[in-house]
């Protein structure tokens, strides 16, 4: 866990499609923070900060701090996100609060590197059945 990675967020009151569009025009992405036996909280985040996390080595499994404008800072992890395939922009983010005292279960992608000797020398076939493990 990177303790120095913090993203700022603003609590938001509005809900619905129109409010989400207004946020996107202002350069923010609507998000919701839930979990850790607390109520869900609607926030707005900078999509560039979230994109940096998604492109990092740990990707969506990165645990980072979310500093909400009310003064609360909580460790969170990306659970789900929606993006516009044409504009390549972030539309919505789901963040899960992480309780550091409890165990969590995450899915980790499996990347196969190189070619096995049987494929190279003997013309074999490698079938990757599992793309991620939990």
Coordinates of N, CA and C in Angstrom, one line a residue:
X1 N 0.8 -1.2 0.0 CA 0.0 0.0 0.0 C 0.9 1.2 0.0
X2 N 0.6 2.1 -0.9 CA 1.3 3.4 -1.0 C 0.7 4.4 0.0
X3 N 1.3 4.7 1.0 CA 0.7 5.6 2.0 C 0.7 7.0 1.5
X4 N 1.6 7.4 0.6 CA 1.7 8.7 0.1 C 0.7 9.1 -1.0
X5 N 0.0 8.1 -1.5 CA -1.0 8.3 -2.6 C -2.3 8.7 -2.1
X6 N -2.7 10.0 -2.3 CA -3.9 10.5 -1.9 C -4.6 11.2 -3.0
X7 N -5.9 11.0 -3.1 CA -6.7 11.7 -4.1 C -7.8 12.5 -3.4
X8 N -8.0 13.7 -3.8 CA -9.0 14.6 -3.2 C -10.3 14.3 -3.9
X9 N -11.4 14.5 -3.1 CA -12.7 14.4 -3.6 C -13.6 15.4 -2.9
X10 N -14.7 15.7 -3.6 CA -15.7 16.7 -3.0 C -17.0 15.9 -2.8
X11 N -17.6 16.1 -1.6 CA -18.9 15.5 -1.4 C -19.9 16.2 -2.2
X12 N -20.8 15.4 -2.8 CA -21.8 16.1 -3.6 C -23.2 15.7 -3.2
X13 N -24.2 16.6 -3.4 CA -25.5 16.4 -2.9 C -26.4 15.9 -4.1
X14 N -26.2 16.3 -5.3 CA -27.0 16.0 -6.4 C -26.9 14.5 -6.8
X15 N -28.0 14.0 -7.3 CA -28.0 12.6 -7.9 C -28.6 12.7 -9.2
X16 N -28.4 11.6 -10.0 CA -29.1 11.5 -11.3 C -28.2 11.9 -12.5
X17 N -28.8 11.7 -13.6 CA -28.1 11.8 -14.9 C -27.7 13.3 -15.2
X18 N -28.6 14.2 -14.9 CA -28.3 15.6 -15.2 C -27.1 16.1 -14.3
X19 N -27.2 15.8 -13.0 CA -26.1 16.2 -12.1 C -24.8 15.6 -12.5
X20 N -24.8 14.3 -13.0 CA -23.6 13.7 -13.4 C -23.0 14.4 -14.6
X21 N -23.9 14.7 -15.6 CA -23.4 15.4 -16.8 C -22.8 16.8 -16.4
X22 N -23.4 17.5 -15.5 CA -22.9 18.8 -15.1 C -21.5 18.6 -14.5
X23 N -21.3 17.6 -13.7 CA -20.0 17.3 -13.1 C -19.0 17.0 -14.2
X24 N -19.3 16.2 -15.2 CA -18.4 15.9 -16.2 C -18.0 17.1 -17.0
X25 N -18.9 18.1 -17.2 CA -18.6 19.3 -17.9 C -17.6 20.1 -17.1
X26 N -17.7 20.1 -15.8 CA -16.8 20.8 -15.0 C -15.4 20.1 -14.8
X27 N -15.3 18.9 -15.4 CA -14.0 18.2 -15.4 C -13.9 17.2 -14.2
X28 N -15.0 16.8 -13.6 CA -15.0 15.8 -12.5 C -15.7 14.6 -13.0
X29 N -15.5 13.5 -12.3 CA -16.2 12.3 -12.5 C -17.0 11.9 -11.3
X30 N -18.3 11.6 -11.4 CA -19.1 11.2 -10.2 C -18.6 9.9 -9.7
X31 N -18.6 9.7 -8.4 CA -18.2 8.5 -7.8 C -19.0 8.2 -6.5
X32 N -19.0 7.0 -6.1 CA -19.7 6.6 -4.8 C -18.7 5.8 -4.0
X33 N -18.7 6.1 -2.7 CA -17.8 5.4 -1.7 C -18.7 4.6 -0.8
X34 N -18.4 3.3 -0.7 CA -19.2 2.5 0.2 C -18.4 1.5 0.9
X35 N -19.0 0.8 1.8 CA -18.3 -0.3 2.5 C -17.9 0.0 3.9
X36 N -17.2 -0.9 4.6 CA -16.7 -0.8 6.0 C -17.8 -0.4 6.9
X37 N -19.0 -0.9 6.7 CA -20.2 -0.8 7.6 C -20.5 0.7 7.8
X38 N -20.3 1.5 6.8 CA -20.7 2.9 6.8 C -21.7 3.2 5.6
X39 N -22.4 4.3 5.7 CA -23.3 4.6 4.6 C -22.6 5.0 3.4
X40 N -23.2 4.8 2.2 CA -22.7 5.2 1.0 C -22.6 6.7 0.9
X41 N -21.6 7.2 0.2 CA -21.3 8.7 0.1 C -21.1 9.0 -1.3
X42 N -21.8 9.9 -1.9 CA -21.6 10.4 -3.3 C -20.5 11.5 -3.3
X43 N -19.5 11.3 -4.1 CA -18.4 12.3 -4.2 C -18.1 12.5 -5.7
X44 N -17.3 13.6 -5.9 CA -16.8 13.9 -7.2 C -15.3 13.8 -7.2
X45 N -14.6 13.1 -8.1 CA -13.2 13.0 -8.1 C -12.6 13.5 -9.5
X46 N -11.3 13.8 -9.5 CA -10.7 14.2 -10.7 C -10.4 12.9 -11.5
X47 N -10.9 12.8 -12.7 CA -10.7 11.6 -13.5 C -9.3 11.3 -13.9
X48 N -8.4 12.4 -14.0 CA -7.0 12.1 -14.3 C -6.3 11.4 -13.2
X49 N -6.7 11.7 -12.0 CA -6.0 11.0 -10.8 C -6.4 9.5 -10.8
X50 N -7.7 9.2 -11.1 CA -8.1 7.8 -11.2 C -7.5 7.1 -12.4
X51 N -7.4 7.8 -13.5 CA -6.7 7.1 -14.7 C -5.3 6.8 -14.4
X52 N -4.6 7.6 -13.6 CA -3.2 7.3 -13.2 C -3.1 6.0 -12.4
X53 N -4.1 5.8 -11.5 CA -4.1 4.6 -10.7 C -4.4 3.4 -11.6
X54 N -5.4 3.5 -12.5 CA -5.7 2.4 -13.3 C -4.5 2.0 -14.2
X55 N -3.7 3.0 -14.6 CA -2.5 2.7 -15.5 C -1.3 2.2 -14.7
X56 N -1.4 2.3 -13.4 CA -0.2 1.9 -12.6 C 0.0 0.4 -12.6
X57 N 1.1 0.0 -12.0 CA 1.5 -1.4 -12.0 C 0.5 -2.3 -11.3
X58 N -0.1 -1.8 -10.2 CA -1.0 -2.5 -9.4 C -2.5 -2.3 -9.9
X59 N -2.7 -1.4 -10.7 CA -4.0 -1.2 -11.4 C -5.1 -1.0 -10.4
X60 N -6.2 -1.6 -10.7 CA -7.4 -1.4 -9.8 C -7.3 -2.0 -8.4
X61 N -6.3 -2.8 -8.2 CA -6.1 -3.3 -6.8 C -5.3 -2.4 -5.9
X62 N -5.0 -1.2 -6.4 CA -4.2 -0.2 -5.6 C -5.1 0.3 -4.4
X63 N -4.6 0.3 -3.2 CA -5.2 0.9 -2.1 C -4.6 2.3 -1.9
X64 N -5.5 3.3 -1.9 CA -5.0 4.7 -1.8 C -5.9 5.4 -0.8
X65 N -5.5 6.6 -0.4 CA -6.3 7.4 0.5 C -7.2 8.4 -0.3
X66 N -8.4 8.5 0.2 CA -9.3 9.5 -0.4 C -9.6 10.6 0.6
X67 N -9.2 11.8 0.3 CA -9.4 12.9 1.1 C -10.7 13.6 0.7
X68 N -11.7 13.5 1.5 CA -13.0 14.1 1.2 C -13.0 15.5 1.8
X69 N -13.7 16.4 1.0 CA -13.6 17.9 1.4 C -14.1 18.2 2.8
X70 N -14.9 17.3 3.4 CA -15.3 17.5 4.8 C -14.2 17.3 5.8
X71 N -13.1 16.9 5.4 CA -12.0 16.6 6.4 C -11.7 15.1 6.6
X72 N -12.5 14.3 6.1 CA -12.4 12.8 6.3 C -11.4 12.3 5.3
X73 N -10.5 11.4 5.7 CA -9.6 10.7 4.8 C -9.7 9.2 5.1
X74 N -10.0 8.5 4.1 CA -10.2 7.0 4.3 C -9.5 6.2 3.2
X75 N -9.0 5.1 3.6 CA -8.3 4.2 2.5 C -9.4 3.5 1.7
X76 N -9.2 3.6 0.4 CA -10.2 3.0 -0.5 C -9.5 2.2 -1.6
X77 N -10.3 1.5 -2.4 CA -9.8 0.7 -3.5 C -10.9 0.8 -4.6
X78 N -10.4 0.9 -5.9 CA -11.4 0.9 -7.0 C -12.0 -0.5 -7.1
X79 N -13.4 -0.5 -7.3 CA -14.1 -1.7 -7.4 C -14.6 -1.8 -8.9
X80 N -15.2 -0.7 -9.3 CA -15.8 -0.7 -10.7 C -15.6 0.7 -11.3
X81 N -15.6 0.8 -12.6 CA -15.5 2.1 -13.2 C -16.1 2.0 -14.6
X82 N -16.7 3.1 -15.1 CA -17.3 3.1 -16.4 C -16.6 4.2 -17.2
X83 N -16.3 3.8 -18.5 CA -15.6 4.8 -19.3 C -16.3 4.9 -20.7
X84 N -16.2 6.1 -21.3 CA -16.7 6.3 -22.6 C -15.7 5.7 -23.6
X85 N -16.1 4.8 -24.4 CA -15.2 4.2 -25.4 C -14.7 5.1 -26.5
X86 N -15.5 6.1 -26.8 CA -15.2 7.0 -27.9 C -14.2 8.1 -27.4
X87 N -14.6 8.7 -26.4 CA -13.8 9.8 -25.8 C -12.7 9.3 -24.9
X88 N -12.7 8.1 -24.5 CA -11.8 7.5 -23.5 C -11.7 8.3 -22.2
X89 N -12.9 8.7 -21.8 CA -13.0 9.5 -20.6 C -13.8 8.7 -19.5
X90 N -13.5 9.0 -18.3 CA -14.1 8.2 -17.2 C -15.5 8.8 -16.9
X91 N -16.5 7.9 -16.8 CA -17.8 8.3 -16.6 C -18.3 8.2 -15.1
X92 N -17.9 7.1 -14.5 CA -18.3 6.9 -13.1 C -17.3 5.9 -12.4
X93 N -17.2 6.1 -11.1 CA -16.2 5.3 -10.3 C -16.9 4.8 -9.1
X94 N -16.8 3.5 -8.8 CA -17.2 2.9 -7.5 C -16.0 2.7 -6.6
X95 N -15.9 3.2 -5.4 CA -14.8 3.0 -4.5 C -15.3 2.3 -3.3
X96 N -14.5 1.4 -2.8 CA -14.8 0.6 -1.6 C -13.9 1.0 -0.5
X97 N -14.5 1.4 0.7 CA -13.7 1.7 1.9 C -13.0 0.4 2.3
X98 N -11.8 0.5 2.7 CA -11.0 -0.6 3.2 C -10.7 -0.5 4.7
X99 N -11.0 -1.5 5.4 CA -10.7 -1.5 6.9 C -9.4 -2.2 7.0
X100 N -8.3 -1.5 7.4 CA -7.0 -2.1 7.5 C -6.9 -3.3 8.5
X101 N -7.9 -3.5 9.3 CA -7.8 -4.5 10.3 C -8.5 -5.8 9.8
X102 N -9.1 -5.8 8.6 CA -9.8 -6.9 8.1 C -9.2 -7.4 6.8
X103 N -9.3 -8.7 6.5 CA -8.8 -9.3 5.3 C -9.8 -9.0 4.2
X104 N -9.2 -8.8 3.0 CA -10.1 -8.6 1.8 C -9.7 -9.6 0.7
X105 N -10.6 -9.8 -0.2 CA -10.4 -10.7 -1.3 C -10.4 -9.9 -2.6
X106 N -9.3 -10.0 -3.4 CA -9.3 -9.3 -4.7 C -8.9 -10.2 -5.8
X107 N -9.2 -9.8 -7.0 CA -8.9 -10.6 -8.2 C -7.6 -10.0 -8.8
X108 N -6.6 -10.8 -9.1 CA -5.4 -10.4 -9.6 C -5.2 -11.0 -11.0
X109 N -4.9 -10.1 -12.0 CA -4.8 -10.6 -13.4 C -3.5 -11.5 -13.5
X110 N -3.6 -12.5 -14.4 CA -2.5 -13.4 -14.7 C -2.0 -13.0 -16.1
X111 N -0.7 -12.6 -16.1 CA -0.1 -12.3 -17.4 C 1.0 -13.3 -17.7
X112 N 0.9 -14.0 -18.9 CA 1.9 -15.0 -19.3 C 3.0 -14.3 -20.0
X113 N 4.2 -14.5 -19.6 CA 5.4 -13.9 -20.3 C 6.2 -15.0 -21.0
X114 N 6.6 -14.7 -22.2 CA 7.5 -15.7 -22.9 C 6.8 -16.8 -23.5
X115 N 7.5 -17.7 -24.1 CA 6.9 -18.9 -24.7 C 7.6 -20.1 -24.1
X116 N 6.8 -21.1 -23.7 CA 7.3 -22.4 -23.1 C 8.2 -23.1 -24.2
X117 N 9.1 -23.9 -23.7 CA 10.0 -24.7 -24.6 C 9.2 -25.6 -25.5
X118 N 8.1 -26.2 -25.0 CA 7.3 -27.1 -25.8 C 6.6 -26.4 -27.0
X119 N 6.3 -25.1 -26.8 CA 5.7 -24.4 -27.9 C 6.8 -24.0 -28.9
X120 N 7.9 -23.5 -28.4 CA 9.0 -23.1 -29.3 C 9.6 -24.2 -30.1
X121 N 10.0 -25.3 -29.4 CA 10.8 -26.3 -30.1 C 9.9 -27.4 -30.7
X122 N 8.8 -27.7 -30.1 CA 8.0 -28.9 -30.6 C 6.7 -28.5 -31.3
X123 N 6.5 -27.2 -31.4 CA 5.2 -26.7 -32.1 C 4.0 -27.0 -31.2
X124 N 4.1 -27.0 -29.9 CA 3.0 -27.2 -29.0 C 2.1 -26.0 -29.0
X125 N 1.0 -26.2 -28.2 CA 0.0 -25.1 -28.1 C -0.2 -24.8 -26.6
X126 N -0.1 -23.6 -26.2 CA -0.4 -23.1 -24.8 C -1.7 -22.5 -24.8
X127 N -2.6 -23.1 -23.9 CA -3.9 -22.5 -23.7 C -4.0 -21.9 -22.3
X128 N -4.2 -20.6 -22.2 CA -4.3 -20.0 -20.9 C -5.8 -20.0 -20.6
X129 N -6.1 -20.8 -19.5 CA -7.5 -20.9 -19.1 C -7.9 -19.9 -18.1
X130 N -7.0 -19.7 -17.1 CA -7.3 -18.7 -16.1 C -6.6 -17.4 -16.4
X131 N -7.4 -16.3 -16.5 CA -6.9 -15.0 -16.7 C -6.7 -14.2 -15.5
X132 N -7.4 -14.6 -14.4 CA -7.2 -13.9 -13.1 C -7.4 -14.9 -12.0
X133 N -6.8 -14.7 -10.9 CA -7.0 -15.5 -9.7 C -7.5 -14.6 -8.5
X134 N -8.2 -15.3 -7.6 CA -8.7 -14.6 -6.5 C -7.9 -14.8 -5.2

